Amino acid sequence: MIIGIPRALLYHRYHCLWETFFEHLNLQVVVSRETDKAILERGGVCAIDEACLSSKIYLGHVESLLGRCDLVFVPRVSNFGQRDNILCTKFEALPDIVSNTFRHRGIKLLDCNIDGRQSENELSAFMLMRKKLGKKRFQTFYAYMLAKQAEKLEQDSLAREQERRLEEAEGLKLLIVGHSYNVYDKFIGGPILHYLKALGATPIIADRVDRKRALSRAAELTSTMPWLFNRELTGAVQECREKVDGLILLSAFPCGPDSLANEILLRRVSGLPTLNLLVDSQEGAAGIETRLESFIDIIGFRQAAKTAKEASL
Ligand code: SF4
């Protein structure tokens, strides 16, 4: 049996968990290719106009998997239980959106339901998938435990690598504050990371800051934000703000949670140059080089003025 996984949305956060789980169940996994113009255009055709760019891209990835796998893995992730650990509603609706969009094209989904408020946690959701996959209870449990182990190792290693870069990198360090599926997507975040490096700056990724530490600091900036991923990003800003030279807020158009979270950051993180980048499906990130160049110039001028002022005292 071949499981298809769209390389979009939560894939960028959970790819290690998902791929390891299926592989330990002896299932073949096929992941859709990196986002390109064709995927973006097809996603735009499949989605409603009001959908955010990230979910349009997701539908393009799903379509690219049709005919290449037996089941397309589309999890429903509503919340992780506690009052403020909810996700954007897109993740709650995803299996319904996908099955309705492709219902005439014979799509078969492998879905699961993570809804901690209804006592359906990640483990129970993964265990229930064994019925559709024809796997035994113990084998599924074992595969899940191995996948969690692999996920933790990967996260720890990424966080360590990031801390090292934060301490050791020369030149400008800019914190990229955005969802993993936007930052790591080849169409949305890819050109931005690439251009920053070409300009000699070091991008520090907020999503790679140790998540527990980041969450524990989010309340210093907001005690009411309900979305888990946005709270992690907010806390990551608190963790890194003394060590970076500027913030780049990266969002996909139109995103409700980010519009609120970014406004909080703009109002409450003072003294740090901040660039708000909104990527849409028309031009993607390709047209924003000039804004990145100006931002880096402004930081340079500010730092030069500060050094001159300190020297004159
Ligand atoms: S948080 Fe924003 S970008 Fe992410 S799925 Fe929701 S609306 Fe789209």
mmCIF file of N, CA and C and ligand atoms in Angstrom, residues 9 52-55 88-91 179 181-182 230 251-252 254-258, ligand 1:
data_model
loop_
_atom_site.group_PDB
_atom_site.id
_atom_site.type_symbol
_atom_site.label_atom_id
_atom_site.label_comp_id
_atom_site.label_asym_id
_atom_site.label_seq_id
_atom_site.Cartn_x
_atom_site.Cartn_y
_atom_site.Cartn_z
ATOM 1 N N LEU A 9 1.579 22.552 4.467
ATOM 2 C CA LEU A 9 0.981 22.720 5.802
ATOM 3 C C LEU A 9 1.725 21.876 6.851
ATOM 4 N N CYS A 52 -6.376 30.944 2.273
ATOM 5 C CA CYS A 52 -5.023 31.504 2.406
ATOM 6 C C CYS A 52 -4.090 30.812 1.405
ATOM 7 N N LEU A 53 -3.000 31.496 1.091
ATOM 8 C CA LEU A 53 -2.057 30.954 0.114
ATOM 9 C C LEU A 53 -1.560 29.563 0.534
ATOM 10 N N SER A 54 -1.306 29.372 1.838
ATOM 11 C CA SER A 54 -0.769 28.081 2.307
ATOM 12 C C SER A 54 -1.745 26.947 2.026
ATOM 13 N N SER A 55 -3.053 27.196 2.212
ATOM 14 C CA SER A 55 -3.992 26.094 1.968
ATOM 15 C C SER A 55 -4.258 25.910 0.474
ATOM 16 N N CYS A 88 -5.383 26.768 13.946
ATOM 17 C CA CYS A 88 -6.226 27.488 12.990
ATOM 18 C C CYS A 88 -7.302 26.528 12.468
ATOM 19 N N THR A 89 -8.489 27.048 12.217
ATOM 20 C CA THR A 89 -9.609 26.174 11.815
ATOM 21 C C THR A 89 -9.340 25.417 10.510
ATOM 22 N N LYS A 90 -8.404 25.918 9.700
ATOM 23 C CA LYS A 90 -8.075 25.198 8.449
ATOM 24 C C LYS A 90 -7.665 23.760 8.746
ATOM 25 N N PHE A 91 -6.945 23.564 9.848
ATOM 26 C CA PHE A 91 -6.445 22.222 10.146
ATOM 27 C C PHE A 91 -7.558 21.305 10.648
ATOM 28 N N HIS A 179 5.116 30.568 10.148
ATOM 29 C CA HIS A 179 4.783 29.148 10.294
ATOM 30 C C HIS A 179 5.750 28.294 9.473
ATOM 31 N N TYR A 181 5.290 25.880 7.592
ATOM 32 C CA TYR A 181 4.868 25.594 6.213
ATOM 33 C C TYR A 181 5.019 26.799 5.302
ATOM 34 N N ASN A 182 5.219 27.978 5.852
ATOM 35 C CA ASN A 182 5.515 29.131 5.013
ATOM 36 C C ASN A 182 7.028 29.332 4.880
ATOM 37 N N ASN A 230 1.106 30.157 16.916
ATOM 38 C CA ASN A 230 1.411 31.582 17.039
ATOM 39 C C ASN A 230 1.998 31.904 18.410
ATOM 40 N N SER A 251 4.185 36.092 6.493
ATOM 41 C CA SER A 251 2.840 35.507 6.500
ATOM 42 C C SER A 251 2.356 35.257 5.088
ATOM 43 N N ALA A 252 1.381 34.342 5.004
ATOM 44 C CA ALA A 252 0.738 34.078 3.718
ATOM 45 C C ALA A 252 -0.590 34.828 3.706
ATOM 46 N N PRO A 254 -4.520 35.487 2.761
ATOM 47 C CA PRO A 254 -4.819 36.290 3.943
ATOM 48 C C PRO A 254 -4.870 35.356 5.151
ATOM 49 N N CYS A 255 -4.170 35.684 6.196
ATOM 50 C CA CYS A 255 -4.115 34.798 7.369
ATOM 51 C C CYS A 255 -4.663 35.523 8.595
ATOM 52 N N GLY A 256 -5.773 35.017 9.127
ATOM 53 C CA GLY A 256 -6.396 35.623 10.304
ATOM 54 C C GLY A 256 -5.498 35.570 11.528
ATOM 55 N N PRO A 257 -5.032 34.363 11.951
ATOM 56 C CA PRO A 257 -4.192 34.286 13.145
ATOM 57 C C PRO A 257 -2.940 35.158 13.056
ATOM 58 N N ASP A 258 -2.277 35.159 11.898
ATOM 59 C CA ASP A 258 -1.042 35.957 11.788
ATOM 60 C C ASP A 258 -1.326 37.450 11.846
HETATM 61 S S1 SF4 B 1 -2.756 29.981 10.271
HETATM 62 FE FE1 SF4 B 1 -2.999 31.341 8.496
HETATM 63 S S2 SF4 B 1 -1.592 30.560 6.937
HETATM 64 FE FE2 SF4 B 1 -1.929 28.938 8.469
HETATM 65 S S3 SF4 B 1 -3.585 27.710 7.645
HETATM 66 FE FE3 SF4 B 1 -4.491 29.226 9.039
HETATM 67 S S4 SF4 B 1 -5.067 30.968 7.718
HETATM 68 FE FE4 SF4 B 1 -3.626 29.669 6.548
#
